[in-house]
Coordinates of C-alpha atoms in Angstrom, one line a residue:
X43 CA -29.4 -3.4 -25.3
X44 CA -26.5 -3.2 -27.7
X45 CA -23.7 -5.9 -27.5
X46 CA -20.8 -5.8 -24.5
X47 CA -17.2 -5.5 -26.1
X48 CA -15.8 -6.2 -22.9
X49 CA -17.1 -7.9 -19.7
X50 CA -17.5 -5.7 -16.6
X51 CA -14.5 -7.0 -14.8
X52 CA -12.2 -6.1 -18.0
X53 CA -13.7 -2.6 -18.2
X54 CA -13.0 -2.0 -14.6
X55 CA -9.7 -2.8 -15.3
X56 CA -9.4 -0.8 -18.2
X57 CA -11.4 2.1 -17.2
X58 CA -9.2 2.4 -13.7
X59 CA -5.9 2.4 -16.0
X60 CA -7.0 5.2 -17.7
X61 CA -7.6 7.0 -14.3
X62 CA -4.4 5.9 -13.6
X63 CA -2.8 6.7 -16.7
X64 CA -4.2 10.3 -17.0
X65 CA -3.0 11.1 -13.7
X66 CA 0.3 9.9 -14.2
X67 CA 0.9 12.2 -17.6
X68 CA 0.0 15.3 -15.6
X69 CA -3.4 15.4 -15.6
X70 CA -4.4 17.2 -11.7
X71 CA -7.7 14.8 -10.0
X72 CA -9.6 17.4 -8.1
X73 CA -10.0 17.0 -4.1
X74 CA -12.8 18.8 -3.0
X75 CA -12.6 19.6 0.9
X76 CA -16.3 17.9 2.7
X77 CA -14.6 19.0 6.5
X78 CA -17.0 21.3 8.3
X79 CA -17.8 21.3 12.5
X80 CA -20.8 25.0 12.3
X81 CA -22.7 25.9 9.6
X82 CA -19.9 28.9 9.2
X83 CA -17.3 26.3 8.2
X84 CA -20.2 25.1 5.8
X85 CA -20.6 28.2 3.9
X86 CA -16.6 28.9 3.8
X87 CA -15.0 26.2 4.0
X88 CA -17.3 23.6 1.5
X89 CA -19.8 25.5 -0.1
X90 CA -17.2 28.2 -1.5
X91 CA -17.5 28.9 -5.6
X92 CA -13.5 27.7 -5.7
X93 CA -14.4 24.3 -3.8
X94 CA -17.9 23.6 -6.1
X95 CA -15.9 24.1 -8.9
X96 CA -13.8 21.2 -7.8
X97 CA -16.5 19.1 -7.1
X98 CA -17.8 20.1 -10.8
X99 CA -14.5 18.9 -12.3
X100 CA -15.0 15.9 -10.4
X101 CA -18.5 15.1 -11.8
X102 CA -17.4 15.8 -15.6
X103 CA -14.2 13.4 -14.8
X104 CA -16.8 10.2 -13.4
X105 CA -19.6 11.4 -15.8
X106 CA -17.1 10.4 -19.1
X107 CA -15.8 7.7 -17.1
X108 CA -19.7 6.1 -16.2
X109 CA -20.6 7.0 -19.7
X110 CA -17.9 5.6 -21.7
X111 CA -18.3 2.3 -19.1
X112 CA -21.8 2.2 -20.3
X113 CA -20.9 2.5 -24.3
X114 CA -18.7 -0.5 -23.8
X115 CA -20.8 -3.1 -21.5
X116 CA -23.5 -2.4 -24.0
X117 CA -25.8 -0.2 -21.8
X118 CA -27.9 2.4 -22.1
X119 CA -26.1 5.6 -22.8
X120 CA -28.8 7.6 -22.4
X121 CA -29.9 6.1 -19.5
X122 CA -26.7 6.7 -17.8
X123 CA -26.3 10.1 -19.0
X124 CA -29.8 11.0 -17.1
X125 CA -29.2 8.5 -13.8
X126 CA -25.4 9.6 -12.9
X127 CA -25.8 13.1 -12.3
X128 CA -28.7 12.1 -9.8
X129 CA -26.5 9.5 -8.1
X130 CA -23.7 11.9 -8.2
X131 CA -25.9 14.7 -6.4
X132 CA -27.7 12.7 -3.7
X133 CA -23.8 11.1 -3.2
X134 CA -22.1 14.8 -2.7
X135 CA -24.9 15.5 0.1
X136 CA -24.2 12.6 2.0
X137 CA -20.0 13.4 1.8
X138 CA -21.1 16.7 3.0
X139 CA -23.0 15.3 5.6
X140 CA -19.7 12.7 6.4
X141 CA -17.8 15.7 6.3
X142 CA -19.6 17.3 9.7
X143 CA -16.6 16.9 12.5
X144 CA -19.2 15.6 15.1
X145 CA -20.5 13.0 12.8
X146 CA -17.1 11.8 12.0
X147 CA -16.0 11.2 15.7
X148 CA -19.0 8.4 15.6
X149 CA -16.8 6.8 12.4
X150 CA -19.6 7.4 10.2
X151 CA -18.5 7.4 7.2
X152 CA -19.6 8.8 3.5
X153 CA -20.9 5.5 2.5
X154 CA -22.7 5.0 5.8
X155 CA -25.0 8.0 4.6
X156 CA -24.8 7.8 1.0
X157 CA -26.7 4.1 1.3
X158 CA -29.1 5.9 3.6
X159 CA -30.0 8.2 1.4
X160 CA -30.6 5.4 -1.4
X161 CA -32.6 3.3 1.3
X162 CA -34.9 5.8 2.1
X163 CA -35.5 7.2 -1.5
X164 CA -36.0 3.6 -2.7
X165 CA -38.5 2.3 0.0
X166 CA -40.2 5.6 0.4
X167 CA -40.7 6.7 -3.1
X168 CA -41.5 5.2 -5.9
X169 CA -38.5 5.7 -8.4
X170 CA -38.7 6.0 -12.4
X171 CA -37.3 2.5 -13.8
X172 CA -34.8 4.3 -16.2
X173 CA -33.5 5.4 -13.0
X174 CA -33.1 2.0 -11.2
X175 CA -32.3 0.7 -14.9
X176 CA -29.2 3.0 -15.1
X177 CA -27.4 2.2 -11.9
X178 CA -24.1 0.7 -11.9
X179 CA -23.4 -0.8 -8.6
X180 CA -20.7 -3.5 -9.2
X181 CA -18.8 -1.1 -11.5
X182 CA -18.4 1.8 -9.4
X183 CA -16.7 -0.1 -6.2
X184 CA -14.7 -1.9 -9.0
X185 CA -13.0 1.0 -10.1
X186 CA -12.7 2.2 -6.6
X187 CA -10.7 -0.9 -5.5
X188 CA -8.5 -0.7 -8.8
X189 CA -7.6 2.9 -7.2
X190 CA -7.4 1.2 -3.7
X191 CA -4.6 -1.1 -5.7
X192 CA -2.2 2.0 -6.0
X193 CA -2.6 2.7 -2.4
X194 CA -1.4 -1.0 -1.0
X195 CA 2.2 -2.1 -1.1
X196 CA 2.5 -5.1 -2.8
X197 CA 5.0 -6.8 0.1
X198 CA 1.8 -6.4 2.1
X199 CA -0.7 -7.8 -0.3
X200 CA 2.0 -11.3 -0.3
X201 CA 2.2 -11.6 3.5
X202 CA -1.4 -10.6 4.4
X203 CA -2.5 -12.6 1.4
X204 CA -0.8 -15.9 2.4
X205 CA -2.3 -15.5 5.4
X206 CA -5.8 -14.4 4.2
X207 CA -5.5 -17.6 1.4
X208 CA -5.6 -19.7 4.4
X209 CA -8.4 -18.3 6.7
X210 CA -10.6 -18.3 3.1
X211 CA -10.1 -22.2 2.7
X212 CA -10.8 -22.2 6.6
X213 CA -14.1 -20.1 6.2
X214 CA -15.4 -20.9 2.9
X215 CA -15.5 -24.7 3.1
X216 CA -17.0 -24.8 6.8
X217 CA -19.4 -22.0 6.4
X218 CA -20.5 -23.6 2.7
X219 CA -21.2 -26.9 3.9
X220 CA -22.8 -25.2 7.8
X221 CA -25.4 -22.7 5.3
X222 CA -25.4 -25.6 3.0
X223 CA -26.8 -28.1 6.0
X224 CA -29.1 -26.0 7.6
X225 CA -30.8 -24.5 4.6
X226 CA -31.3 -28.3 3.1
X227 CA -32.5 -28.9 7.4
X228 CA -34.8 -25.8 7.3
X229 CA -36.6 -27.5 4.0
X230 CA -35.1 -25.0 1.1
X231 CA -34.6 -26.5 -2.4
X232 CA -31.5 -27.6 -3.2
X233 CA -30.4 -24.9 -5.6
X234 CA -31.6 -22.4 -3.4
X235 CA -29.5 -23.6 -1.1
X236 CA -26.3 -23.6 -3.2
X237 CA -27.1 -20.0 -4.2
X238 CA -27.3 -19.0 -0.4
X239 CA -24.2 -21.4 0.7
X240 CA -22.1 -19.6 -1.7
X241 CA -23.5 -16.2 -1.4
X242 CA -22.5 -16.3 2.8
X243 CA -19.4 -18.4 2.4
X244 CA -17.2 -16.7 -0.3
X245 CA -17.9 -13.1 -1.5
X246 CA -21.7 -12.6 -1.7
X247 CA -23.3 -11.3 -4.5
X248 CA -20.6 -11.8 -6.7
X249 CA -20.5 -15.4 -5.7
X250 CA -24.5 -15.9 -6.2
X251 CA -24.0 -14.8 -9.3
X252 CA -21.3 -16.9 -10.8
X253 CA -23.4 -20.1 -8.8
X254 CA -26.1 -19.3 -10.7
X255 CA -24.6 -19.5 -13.8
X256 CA -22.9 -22.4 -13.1
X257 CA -26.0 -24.8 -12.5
X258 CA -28.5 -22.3 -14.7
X259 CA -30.2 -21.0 -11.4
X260 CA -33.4 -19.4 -11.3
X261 CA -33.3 -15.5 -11.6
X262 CA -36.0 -15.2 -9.0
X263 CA -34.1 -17.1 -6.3
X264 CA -30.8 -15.4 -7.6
X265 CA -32.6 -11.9 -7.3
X266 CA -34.0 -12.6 -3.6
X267 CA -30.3 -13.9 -2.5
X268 CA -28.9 -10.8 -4.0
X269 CA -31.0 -8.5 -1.7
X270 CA -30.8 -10.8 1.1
X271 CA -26.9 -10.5 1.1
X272 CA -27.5 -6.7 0.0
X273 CA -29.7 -5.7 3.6
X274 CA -27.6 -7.9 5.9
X275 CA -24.6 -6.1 5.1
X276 CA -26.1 -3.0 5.9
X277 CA -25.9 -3.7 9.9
X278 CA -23.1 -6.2 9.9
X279 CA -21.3 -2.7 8.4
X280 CA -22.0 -0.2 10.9
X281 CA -22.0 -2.7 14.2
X282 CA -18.7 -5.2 13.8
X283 CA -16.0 -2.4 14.1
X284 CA -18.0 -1.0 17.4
X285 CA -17.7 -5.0 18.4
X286 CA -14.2 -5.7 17.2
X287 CA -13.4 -2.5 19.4
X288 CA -15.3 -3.3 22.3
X289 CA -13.3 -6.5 22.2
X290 CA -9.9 -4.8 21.7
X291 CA -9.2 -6.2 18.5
X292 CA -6.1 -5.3 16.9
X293 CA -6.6 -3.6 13.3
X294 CA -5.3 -6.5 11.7
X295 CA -7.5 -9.0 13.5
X296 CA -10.1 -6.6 12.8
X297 CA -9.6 -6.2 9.2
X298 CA -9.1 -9.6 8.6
X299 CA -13.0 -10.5 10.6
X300 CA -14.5 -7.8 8.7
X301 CA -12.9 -9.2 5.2
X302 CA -13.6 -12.7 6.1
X303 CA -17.6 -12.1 7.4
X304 CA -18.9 -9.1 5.4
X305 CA -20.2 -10.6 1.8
X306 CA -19.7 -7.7 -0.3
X307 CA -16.6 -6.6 -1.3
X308 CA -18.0 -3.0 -1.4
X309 CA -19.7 -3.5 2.5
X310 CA -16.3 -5.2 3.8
X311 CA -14.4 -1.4 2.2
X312 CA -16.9 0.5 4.3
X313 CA -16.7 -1.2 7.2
X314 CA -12.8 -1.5 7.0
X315 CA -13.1 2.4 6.4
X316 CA -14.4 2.8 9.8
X317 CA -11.8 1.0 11.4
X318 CA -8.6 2.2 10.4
X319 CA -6.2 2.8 7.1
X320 CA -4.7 -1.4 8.2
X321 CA -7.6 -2.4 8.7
X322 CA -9.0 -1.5 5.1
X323 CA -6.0 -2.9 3.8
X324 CA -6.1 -6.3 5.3
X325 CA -9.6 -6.7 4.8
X326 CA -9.4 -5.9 1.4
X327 CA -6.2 -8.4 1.0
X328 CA -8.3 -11.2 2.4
X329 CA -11.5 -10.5 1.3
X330 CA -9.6 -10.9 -2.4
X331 CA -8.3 -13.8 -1.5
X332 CA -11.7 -15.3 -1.1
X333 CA -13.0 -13.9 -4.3
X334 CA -9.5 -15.9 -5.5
X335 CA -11.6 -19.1 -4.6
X336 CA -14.6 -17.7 -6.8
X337 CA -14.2 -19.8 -9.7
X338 CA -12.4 -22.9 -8.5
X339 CA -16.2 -22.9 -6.1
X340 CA -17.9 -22.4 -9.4
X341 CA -16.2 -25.3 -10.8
X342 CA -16.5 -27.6 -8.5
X343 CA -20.4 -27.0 -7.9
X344 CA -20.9 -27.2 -11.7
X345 CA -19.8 -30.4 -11.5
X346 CA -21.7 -31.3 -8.1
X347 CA -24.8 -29.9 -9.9
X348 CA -23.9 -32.0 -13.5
X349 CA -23.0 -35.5 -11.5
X350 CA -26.0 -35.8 -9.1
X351 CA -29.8 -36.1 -10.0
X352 CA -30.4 -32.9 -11.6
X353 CA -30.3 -34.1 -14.9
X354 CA -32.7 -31.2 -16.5
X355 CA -31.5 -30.1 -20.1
X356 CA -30.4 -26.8 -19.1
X357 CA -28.2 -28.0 -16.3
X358 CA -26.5 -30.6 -18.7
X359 CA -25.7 -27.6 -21.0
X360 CA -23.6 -26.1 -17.7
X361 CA -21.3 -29.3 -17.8
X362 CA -18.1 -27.8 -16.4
X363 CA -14.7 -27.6 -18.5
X364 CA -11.4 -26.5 -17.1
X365 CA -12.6 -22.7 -18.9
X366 CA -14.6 -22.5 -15.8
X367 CA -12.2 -21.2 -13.5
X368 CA -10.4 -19.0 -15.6
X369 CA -14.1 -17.6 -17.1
X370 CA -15.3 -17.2 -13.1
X371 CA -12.0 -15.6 -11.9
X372 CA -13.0 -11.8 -10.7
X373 CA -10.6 -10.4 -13.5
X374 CA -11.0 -6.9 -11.4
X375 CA -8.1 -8.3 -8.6
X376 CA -5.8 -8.9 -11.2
X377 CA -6.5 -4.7 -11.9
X378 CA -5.7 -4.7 -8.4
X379 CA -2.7 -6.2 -8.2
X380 CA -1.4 -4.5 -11.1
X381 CA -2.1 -1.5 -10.1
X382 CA -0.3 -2.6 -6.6
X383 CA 2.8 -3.7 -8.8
X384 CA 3.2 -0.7 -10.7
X385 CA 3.0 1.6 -7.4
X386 CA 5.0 -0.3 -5.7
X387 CA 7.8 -0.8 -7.9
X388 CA 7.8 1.5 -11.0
X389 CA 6.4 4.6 -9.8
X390 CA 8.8 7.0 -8.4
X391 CA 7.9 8.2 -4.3
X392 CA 8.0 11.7 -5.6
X393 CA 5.3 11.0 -8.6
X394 CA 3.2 8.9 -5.7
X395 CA 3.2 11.9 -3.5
X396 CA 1.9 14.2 -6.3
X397 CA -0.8 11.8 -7.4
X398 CA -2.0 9.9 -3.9
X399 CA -4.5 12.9 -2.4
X400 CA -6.5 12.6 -5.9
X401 CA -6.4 9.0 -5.9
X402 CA -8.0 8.7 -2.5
X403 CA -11.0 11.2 -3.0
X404 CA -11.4 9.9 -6.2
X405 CA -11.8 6.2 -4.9
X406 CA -14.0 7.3 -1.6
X407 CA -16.0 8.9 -4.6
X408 CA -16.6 5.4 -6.6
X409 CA -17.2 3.9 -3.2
X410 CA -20.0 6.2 -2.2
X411 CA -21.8 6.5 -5.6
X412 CA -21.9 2.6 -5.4
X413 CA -23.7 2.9 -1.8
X414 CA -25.8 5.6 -3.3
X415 CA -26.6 2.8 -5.9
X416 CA -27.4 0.1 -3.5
X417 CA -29.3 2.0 -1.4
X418 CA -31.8 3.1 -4.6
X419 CA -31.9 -0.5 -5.5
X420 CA -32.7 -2.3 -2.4
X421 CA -36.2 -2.4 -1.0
X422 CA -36.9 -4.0 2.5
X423 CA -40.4 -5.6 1.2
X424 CA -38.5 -8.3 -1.0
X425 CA -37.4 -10.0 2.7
X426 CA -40.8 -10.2 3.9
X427 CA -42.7 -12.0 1.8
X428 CA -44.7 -15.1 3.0
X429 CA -42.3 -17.9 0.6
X430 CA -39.0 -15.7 1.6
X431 CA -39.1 -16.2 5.2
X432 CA -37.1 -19.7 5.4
X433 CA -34.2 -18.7 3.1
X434 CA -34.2 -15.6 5.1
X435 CA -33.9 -17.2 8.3
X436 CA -31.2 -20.2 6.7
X437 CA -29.5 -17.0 5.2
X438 CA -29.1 -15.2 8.8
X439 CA -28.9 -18.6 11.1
X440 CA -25.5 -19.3 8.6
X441 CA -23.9 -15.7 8.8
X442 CA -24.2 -15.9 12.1
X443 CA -22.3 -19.1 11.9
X444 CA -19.6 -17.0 9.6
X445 CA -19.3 -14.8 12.3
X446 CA -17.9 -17.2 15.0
X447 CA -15.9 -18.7 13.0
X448 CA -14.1 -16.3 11.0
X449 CA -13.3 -14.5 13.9
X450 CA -11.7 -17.7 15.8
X451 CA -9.9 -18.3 12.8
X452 CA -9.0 -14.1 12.2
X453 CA -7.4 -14.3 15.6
X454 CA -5.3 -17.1 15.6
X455 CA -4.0 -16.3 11.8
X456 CA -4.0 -12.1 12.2
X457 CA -3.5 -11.8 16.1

């Protein structure tokens, strides 16, 4: 693997800015139609030669993009250039399948069937590692959220953020020391049990990651809390909103629950999908406001992990300097708030309303290929093995600890 230029977040940002940019000089995103009730509107309506054609343009405009990603982080071009088009095939089958008008009065959405179709090709089949090698998971609902970014006023990004800044300290600290407890209760070693306190509390696999790094965690344990937080999503996607509406849950309160309890930013998008256009908004808003706390958390457990008994050389090299937080910080929300900025107050309405349509299909795109991604990536069999079962069940005991209280604490701040 060649050397990175850039780090992911800083290509997300990039990469969505020239999105942005190339639309803004002119440059018409294509916005295939997926809307079809019989097989009659199939055939006319979506599977026309004038509306592959737009789907075509669609796959050379994310094909450059996923390539010219891969060229900077230092990954295999050629890889890429093999995996995409597969990913970008088995994710146009399941927008057609989104796209059936019976299907969509369930609120099932593209993602919904896109991760399907990844699930069962990945724990069915047994799928060539240049394939598995060249997915991109992370970077594709990065870019999607820059292009969210352009969609969100920024008004509504300071008063739903103030708001979601305090329901994160709420949530993060209770549910960190509640997963934190109960893992060290259950017998789980202590870094195992920061990985999985910080994977449920603040954003998931993003946060596992960045603890790991902090107190040089294992890559096993980091692997199996990546696919822990990875499966769990799956149902907590598809079954809150039918809660939060059985309840009769506002879209707000909603949004903010699913931002708040969801540990994926790219799950908590789906779900929020489902819901409602305010309820993607707010629990995008607050689900970045916990991702805000990413590397102050990283901080402070590097120096947890550097002042108490774990004195091994490798953790001494992790002392913590004030770098930390800046280094941890999920550079991709400060795409997102730049993009939010320049919407909101440089763009012109009428240059909005010519550019908005293609923004939206291409960002449900990004979302789905990363579900497509996940899906191909994930295997069931890594939660059942014999030594897995207690982080499993210290994992699930503490979401469902997340889920009680971020909702108490949605309602009162979002209701």
């Amino acid at each position: 693997m060649k050397k990175s230029l850039l780090t992911e977040d800083w290509t997300v940002v990039l990469l969505g800015f020239i999105i942005i940019g190339v639309a803004l000089v002119g440059v018409k995103i294509p916005s295939p139609s997926f809307g079809w009730e019989t097989t009659v509107d199939l055939s006319e309506k979506v599977l026309t030669a004038g509306n592959l054609m737009k789907l075509g343009q669609l796959f050379v405009f994310t094909y450059i993009i996923a390539i010219l990603a891969a060229s900077v982080l230092g990954k295999s071009v050629s890889g890429t250039a093999k995996g995409f088009p597969i990913v970008f095939v088995l994710t146009s089958l399941a927008l057609v399948l989104a796209g059936n008008a019976f299907l969509k009065n369930w609120n099932l959405e593209a993602v919904i069937f896109s991760l399907t179709i990844g699930l069962v090709l990945s724990n069915f089949f047994t799928l060539p590692t240049w394939l598995t090698e060249s997915l991109s998971t992370e970077l594709f609902v990065k870019i999607g959220l820059i292009l969210l970014g352009t969609s969100v006023i920024f008004g509504d990004i300071l008063k739903a953020g103030s708001l979601g800044l305090i329901q994160a300290l709420v949530v993060v600290i209770s549910v960190w020391y509640f997963a934190f407890w109960i893992s060290k209760k259950m017998g789980i070693d202590e870094e195992f049990a920061i990985m999985i306190s910080s994977a449920v509390s603040i954003c998931g696999v993003s946060a596992a990651i960045a603890t790991s790094g902090a107190i040089k965690g294992d890559s096993k344990k980091l692997s199996y809390v990546i696919s822990i937080v990875l499966i769990t999503a799956i149902p907590m996607i598809i079954f809150l909103p039918f809660i939060a509406q059985a309840l009769g849950l506002s879209q707000a309160v909603t949004g903010a629950w699913l931002g708040g309890t969801i540990d994926t930013t790219g799950a908590v998008i789906a779900s929020g999908t489902m819901v409602g256009e305010e309820a993607l908004k707010i629990s995008t808003i607050v689900k970045f406001s916990q991702n805000v706390l990413l590397g102050f958390a990283a901080f402070a457990i590097s120096i947890y992990w550097t002042v108490t008994n774990n004195q091994s050389s490798a953790v001494q090299e992790a002392k913590p300097t004030g770098s930390i937080i800046w280094e941890r910080f999920p550079k991709f929300v400060l795409g997102f708030i730049a993009a939010s900025l320049l919407f909101s107050f440089v763009i012109s309405a009428e240059t909005i309303d010519s550019v908005k349509g293609g923004f939206k299909a291409l960002q449900g795109l990004w979302f789905a290929l990363a579900f497509t991604s996940i899906g191909l990536e994930t295997k069931f069999s890594d939660l059942f093995s014999k030594e897995g079962k207690k982080p499993l069940y210290a994992f699930l005991i503490a979401q469902l600890f997340n889920v009680f209280v971020t909702l108490a604490v949605a309602y009162v701040l979002f209701g």
